[in-house]
Amino acid sequence: METTEDASRSIWQAMVPQEVMANDFLLHSVLALSALHKVHLHGTSETNLARARVHHEKAVTLFRSKIQTISPANITAAIYYVMCTLSFSSGVARMSDPSDCARFIDGYISLTPMVRMSEQLLASIGCMTTNSAPSSGPGATARQMQVCNITAGIASLTSLQFYNLAHTADAEERAVYQQAIWATSDIFHCHMRVGSLQVPVLSWCAAVSEHYIQLLQEKRPLALVIYAHYCVLSKSASHMWFISKWPEMAVACLAKLTGPEWEEALKWPFEELGVA
């Protein structure tokens, strides 16, 4: 049976190269990620970092100029571009120092509005993915479904509603948190139905409100706790170098930023990721 790693290897070694031949924005995106991977493997190199940034900026420029609308003809290349871009940005954030919790978390929070800018693409993925998007393989579903205890995660998210009532005095802010809790819970339910995290994880960034993202950027405790629940799903991609150990480090940082009074609310992420 094909594992998640096998499916990922098939995508990067066979499927992506096919699309690269016809899409220069994807070519530069792959080159950017490759240069950054060399930094990861061999240590910081200003040459490789500079090369990575040049290719990344070129990829972004080409994508914006050439992809005006998403169609069945370009959706596969567009999805791979998003994969590469998010992988690149995650890799850059992954290289930051986790001892500086605020800065480390900022690197990943900054990815959320970046993905929100691709809402049209995300909506298209949701509509077209059944017939057009790349498959993660038949064996990947079973593997991913075992990544974490989704039922317990949903229960933990439900309990956050009580924290919201108890800790949020402002009615508007309370409504923002409630929507974010519901949106995250919906992603968990979607994961249970679909099995693949490819679409649900990306969709979360568009599902939460801009006001919630502002609260997240301000590092409000409940916003960070909700984000910690979302981070657990990233464990399914821990075999990838730009994600490896990130969920654990992120939740540990989030715990330090929120303080001991929020430890109970973070119990499920702690248990799932083995964070003490």
Tab-separated table of C-alpha atoms in Angstrom:
chain	number	residue	atom	x	y	z
A	1	MET	CA	0.000	0.000	0.000
A	2	GLU	CA	1.312	3.443	-0.944
A	3	THR	CA	2.306	5.600	2.023
A	4	THR	CA	2.094	9.375	2.349
A	5	GLU	CA	5.854	9.570	1.765
A	6	ASP	CA	5.549	7.466	-1.401
A	7	ALA	CA	2.780	9.691	-2.729
A	8	SER	CA	4.788	12.820	-1.912
A	9	ARG	CA	7.864	11.408	-3.637
A	10	SER	CA	5.791	10.598	-6.712
A	11	ILE	CA	4.483	14.157	-6.848
A	12	TRP	CA	7.889	15.812	-6.536
A	13	GLN	CA	9.826	13.398	-8.751
A	14	ALA	CA	7.324	12.727	-11.523
A	15	MET	CA	4.279	14.978	-11.569
A	16	VAL	CA	5.834	18.349	-10.763
A	17	PRO	CA	8.608	18.014	-13.410
A	18	GLN	CA	5.955	17.405	-16.069
A	19	GLU	CA	4.232	20.672	-15.201
A	20	VAL	CA	7.538	22.552	-14.911
A	21	MET	CA	8.223	21.979	-18.604
A	22	ALA	CA	5.154	23.992	-19.554
A	23	ASN	CA	5.018	26.607	-16.784
A	24	ASP	CA	7.954	28.926	-16.113
A	25	PHE	CA	6.415	30.276	-12.896
A	26	LEU	CA	6.479	26.748	-11.507
A	27	LEU	CA	10.058	26.253	-12.723
A	28	HIS	CA	11.271	29.261	-10.741
A	29	SER	CA	9.224	28.191	-7.733
A	30	VAL	CA	10.867	24.753	-7.765
A	31	LEU	CA	14.321	26.317	-8.181
A	32	ALA	CA	13.655	28.614	-5.217
A	33	LEU	CA	12.648	25.694	-3.034
A	34	SER	CA	15.654	23.656	-4.214
A	35	ALA	CA	18.076	26.454	-3.338
A	36	LEU	CA	16.505	26.797	0.097
A	37	HIS	CA	16.745	23.039	0.601
A	38	LYS	CA	20.499	23.282	-0.016
A	39	VAL	CA	20.674	25.830	2.791
A	40	HIS	CA	18.784	23.402	5.022
A	41	LEU	CA	21.155	20.547	4.159
A	42	HIS	CA	24.473	22.367	4.204
A	43	GLY	CA	23.956	25.329	6.504
A	44	THR	CA	23.360	28.997	5.851
A	45	SER	CA	24.858	30.203	2.594
A	46	GLU	CA	24.299	33.774	1.472
A	47	THR	CA	24.722	32.653	-2.140
A	48	ASN	CA	22.046	29.980	-1.917
A	49	LEU	CA	19.735	32.226	0.099
A	50	ALA	CA	20.093	35.010	-2.452
A	51	ARG	CA	19.506	32.567	-5.299
A	52	ALA	CA	16.425	31.210	-3.546
A	53	ARG	CA	14.945	34.673	-3.053
A	54	VAL	CA	15.581	35.678	-6.680
A	55	HIS	CA	13.811	32.600	-8.023
A	56	HIS	CA	10.960	33.008	-5.533
A	57	GLU	CA	10.336	36.619	-6.520
A	58	LYS	CA	10.489	35.674	-10.200
A	59	ALA	CA	7.974	32.875	-9.646
A	60	VAL	CA	5.541	35.190	-7.860
A	61	THR	CA	5.790	37.806	-10.614
A	62	LEU	CA	5.255	35.274	-13.402
A	63	PHE	CA	2.349	33.587	-11.632
A	64	ARG	CA	0.524	36.863	-11.072
A	65	SER	CA	1.007	37.922	-14.680
A	66	LYS	CA	0.081	34.619	-16.327
A	67	ILE	CA	-2.623	33.091	-14.136
A	68	GLN	CA	-5.615	35.391	-14.192
A	69	THR	CA	-8.257	32.731	-13.642
A	70	ILE	CA	-8.111	29.103	-12.590
A	71	SER	CA	-9.285	26.550	-15.132
A	72	PRO	CA	-9.013	22.777	-15.591
A	73	ALA	CA	-6.100	23.483	-17.946
A	74	ASN	CA	-3.924	25.212	-15.346
A	75	ILE	CA	-5.221	24.027	-11.990
A	76	THR	CA	-2.584	21.304	-11.561
A	77	ALA	CA	0.299	23.707	-12.179
A	78	ALA	CA	-1.392	26.275	-9.936
A	79	ILE	CA	-1.730	23.784	-7.088
A	80	TYR	CA	1.926	22.789	-7.413
A	81	TYR	CA	2.885	26.463	-7.424
A	82	VAL	CA	0.969	26.998	-4.185
A	83	MET	CA	2.607	23.889	-2.723
A	84	CYS	CA	6.074	25.172	-3.641
A	85	THR	CA	5.386	28.711	-2.457
A	86	LEU	CA	4.012	27.610	0.895
A	87	SER	CA	6.845	25.103	1.251
A	88	PHE	CA	9.360	27.846	0.526
A	89	SER	CA	7.787	30.250	3.000
A	90	SER	CA	7.516	27.487	5.601
A	91	GLY	CA	11.164	26.626	5.035
A	92	VAL	CA	12.218	30.231	5.584
A	93	ALA	CA	10.168	30.392	8.778
A	94	ARG	CA	11.445	26.970	9.864
A	95	MET	CA	15.014	28.300	9.830
A	96	SER	CA	14.257	31.013	12.377
A	97	ASP	CA	15.341	30.601	15.993
A	98	PRO	CA	12.590	28.915	18.087
A	99	SER	CA	14.102	30.351	21.270
A	100	ASP	CA	12.615	33.676	20.167
A	101	CYS	CA	9.027	32.450	20.419
A	102	ALA	CA	7.318	35.598	19.191
A	103	ARG	CA	9.484	35.886	16.093
A	104	PHE	CA	9.293	32.158	15.366
A	105	ILE	CA	5.493	32.188	15.465
A	106	ASP	CA	5.331	35.407	13.445
A	107	GLY	CA	7.099	33.629	10.597
A	108	TYR	CA	4.256	31.147	10.308
A	109	ILE	CA	1.396	33.487	11.103
A	110	SER	CA	2.576	35.580	8.158
A	111	LEU	CA	1.726	32.657	5.874
A	112	THR	CA	-1.974	32.939	6.694
A	113	PRO	CA	-2.720	36.241	4.924
A	114	MET	CA	-0.500	35.112	2.054
A	115	VAL	CA	-2.744	32.113	1.486
A	116	ARG	CA	-5.867	34.236	1.944
A	117	MET	CA	-4.778	36.271	-1.074
A	118	SER	CA	-5.266	33.089	-3.086
A	119	GLU	CA	-8.917	32.669	-2.097
A	120	GLN	CA	-9.963	32.393	-5.735
A	121	LEU	CA	-7.486	29.589	-6.212
A	122	LEU	CA	-8.629	27.891	-3.026
A	123	ALA	CA	-12.249	28.107	-4.127
A	124	SER	CA	-11.314	26.666	-7.505
A	125	ILE	CA	-9.422	23.845	-5.842
A	126	GLY	CA	-12.497	23.067	-3.795
A	127	CYS	CA	-14.643	22.899	-6.929
A	128	MET	CA	-12.222	21.101	-9.232
A	129	THR	CA	-10.066	18.944	-7.018
A	130	THR	CA	-12.190	15.814	-7.385
A	131	ASN	CA	-11.548	15.557	-11.114
A	132	SER	CA	-8.471	17.640	-11.802
A	133	ALA	CA	-6.231	18.011	-8.776
A	134	PRO	CA	-3.350	15.631	-8.119
A	135	SER	CA	-4.197	12.655	-5.964
A	136	SER	CA	-2.249	11.914	-2.815
A	137	GLY	CA	-2.572	8.197	-3.470
A	138	PRO	CA	-4.920	5.500	-2.197
A	139	GLY	CA	-2.743	4.563	0.731
A	140	ALA	CA	-2.274	8.126	1.900
A	141	THR	CA	-5.849	8.452	3.099
A	142	ALA	CA	-5.591	5.652	5.627
A	143	ARG	CA	-2.232	6.922	6.803
A	144	GLN	CA	-3.402	10.507	7.209
A	145	MET	CA	-6.579	9.522	9.003
A	146	GLN	CA	-4.368	8.147	11.771
A	147	VAL	CA	-2.305	11.314	12.148
A	148	CYS	CA	-4.183	12.490	15.228
A	149	ASN	CA	-7.292	11.878	17.278
A	150	ILE	CA	-9.654	14.100	15.311
A	151	THR	CA	-12.647	13.299	17.513
A	152	ALA	CA	-10.768	14.459	20.605
A	153	GLY	CA	-9.603	17.516	18.694
A	154	ILE	CA	-13.164	18.480	17.836
A	155	ALA	CA	-14.148	18.021	21.483
A	156	SER	CA	-11.261	20.252	22.531
A	157	LEU	CA	-12.344	22.919	20.061
A	158	THR	CA	-15.876	22.717	21.447
A	159	SER	CA	-14.520	23.382	24.935
A	160	LEU	CA	-12.846	26.541	23.625
A	161	GLN	CA	-16.303	28.049	23.243
A	162	PHE	CA	-16.556	28.109	27.039
A	163	TYR	CA	-13.124	29.714	27.310
A	164	ASN	CA	-14.346	32.304	24.840
A	165	LEU	CA	-17.378	33.114	26.961
A	166	ALA	CA	-15.298	33.296	30.124
A	167	HIS	CA	-12.317	35.282	28.844
A	168	THR	CA	-13.642	37.549	26.078
A	169	ALA	CA	-15.553	40.581	27.301
A	170	ASP	CA	-15.987	42.344	23.961
A	171	ALA	CA	-18.976	40.936	22.054
A	172	GLU	CA	-17.501	41.571	18.600
A	173	GLU	CA	-14.215	39.910	19.491
A	174	ARG	CA	-16.090	37.001	21.048
A	175	ALA	CA	-17.964	36.505	17.768
A	176	VAL	CA	-14.666	36.514	15.861
A	177	TYR	CA	-13.271	33.764	18.064
A	178	GLN	CA	-16.488	31.779	17.777
A	179	GLN	CA	-16.292	31.894	13.988
A	180	ALA	CA	-12.633	30.813	14.069
A	181	ILE	CA	-13.482	27.894	16.362
A	182	TRP	CA	-16.289	26.804	14.041
A	183	ALA	CA	-14.059	27.188	10.976
A	184	THR	CA	-11.312	25.088	12.552
A	185	SER	CA	-13.819	22.465	13.629
A	186	ASP	CA	-15.152	22.355	10.063
A	187	ILE	CA	-11.611	21.680	8.813
A	188	PHE	CA	-11.340	18.780	11.244
A	189	HIS	CA	-14.673	17.387	10.054
A	190	CYS	CA	-13.554	17.827	6.437
A	191	HIS	CA	-10.364	15.933	7.227
A	192	MET	CA	-12.448	13.069	8.593
A	193	ARG	CA	-14.567	12.967	5.436
A	194	VAL	CA	-11.885	13.504	2.786
A	195	GLY	CA	-8.867	11.926	4.445
A	196	SER	CA	-6.458	14.203	2.580
A	197	LEU	CA	-5.179	17.355	4.255
A	198	GLN	CA	-4.201	19.033	0.990
A	199	VAL	CA	-7.390	21.043	0.532
A	200	PRO	CA	-8.605	21.381	4.173
A	201	VAL	CA	-5.340	22.787	5.538
A	202	LEU	CA	-5.129	25.426	2.821
A	203	SER	CA	-8.821	26.232	3.140
A	204	TRP	CA	-8.487	27.083	6.841
A	205	CYS	CA	-6.517	30.196	5.950
A	206	ALA	CA	-9.438	31.451	3.887
A	207	ALA	CA	-12.095	30.190	6.306
A	208	VAL	CA	-11.001	32.276	9.284
A	209	SER	CA	-11.756	35.993	9.208
A	210	GLU	CA	-9.343	38.852	8.672
A	211	HIS	CA	-10.256	40.112	12.138
A	212	TYR	CA	-9.153	36.784	13.614
A	213	ILE	CA	-5.850	37.013	11.741
A	214	GLN	CA	-5.346	40.463	13.255
A	215	LEU	CA	-5.939	39.027	16.724
A	216	LEU	CA	-3.526	36.226	15.882
A	217	GLN	CA	-0.888	38.717	14.787
A	218	GLU	CA	-1.461	40.601	18.043
A	219	LYS	CA	-0.892	37.277	19.824
A	220	ARG	CA	-4.112	37.323	21.795
A	221	PRO	CA	-4.133	34.156	23.936
A	222	LEU	CA	-7.345	32.577	22.637
A	223	ALA	CA	-6.354	33.296	19.034
A	224	LEU	CA	-3.064	31.485	19.662
A	225	VAL	CA	-4.818	28.536	21.323
A	226	ILE	CA	-7.121	28.105	18.318
A	227	TYR	CA	-4.083	28.289	16.048
A	228	ALA	CA	-2.370	25.588	18.134
A	229	HIS	CA	-5.250	23.221	17.368
A	230	TYR	CA	-4.869	23.936	13.677
A	231	CYS	CA	-1.105	23.331	13.900
A	232	VAL	CA	-1.645	19.727	14.983
A	233	LEU	CA	-2.887	18.806	11.505
A	234	SER	CA	0.529	19.743	10.114
A	235	LYS	CA	1.915	16.656	11.823
A	236	SER	CA	0.808	14.690	8.768
A	237	ALA	CA	3.550	16.444	6.784
A	238	SER	CA	6.308	16.047	9.371
A	239	HIS	CA	8.301	13.864	6.962
A	240	MET	CA	8.907	16.991	4.857
A	241	TRP	CA	12.037	18.954	5.789
A	242	PHE	CA	10.276	22.325	5.865
A	243	ILE	CA	7.644	21.010	8.305
A	244	SER	CA	9.683	18.522	10.345
A	245	LYS	CA	9.446	19.272	14.083
A	246	TRP	CA	7.598	22.509	13.359
A	247	PRO	CA	4.238	21.528	14.932
A	248	GLU	CA	5.984	20.558	18.166
A	249	MET	CA	8.120	23.702	18.259
A	250	ALA	CA	5.167	25.905	17.327
A	251	VAL	CA	2.879	24.570	20.053
A	252	ALA	CA	5.691	24.820	22.612
A	253	CYS	CA	6.176	28.465	21.619
A	254	LEU	CA	2.438	29.117	21.690
A	255	ALA	CA	2.277	27.713	25.223
A	256	LYS	CA	4.994	30.121	26.358
A	257	LEU	CA	3.239	33.044	24.711
A	258	THR	CA	-0.154	32.261	26.263
A	259	GLY	CA	1.029	31.456	29.778
A	260	PRO	CA	0.140	28.773	32.354
A	261	GLU	CA	-3.504	29.823	32.652
A	262	TRP	CA	-4.111	28.418	29.165
A	263	GLU	CA	-2.416	25.045	29.689
A	264	GLU	CA	-5.714	23.189	30.066
A	265	ALA	CA	-6.994	24.654	26.793
A	266	LEU	CA	-3.816	23.410	25.113
A	267	LYS	CA	-4.055	19.913	26.579
A	268	TRP	CA	-5.099	18.232	23.319
A	269	PRO	CA	-2.324	19.800	21.170
A	270	PHE	CA	0.157	18.924	23.943
A	271	GLU	CA	-0.954	15.292	24.010
A	272	GLU	CA	-1.011	14.890	20.242
A	273	LEU	CA	2.442	16.378	19.748
A	274	GLY	CA	4.090	15.102	22.914
A	275	VAL	CA	4.843	18.594	24.179
A	276	ALA	CA	5.614	18.694	27.886
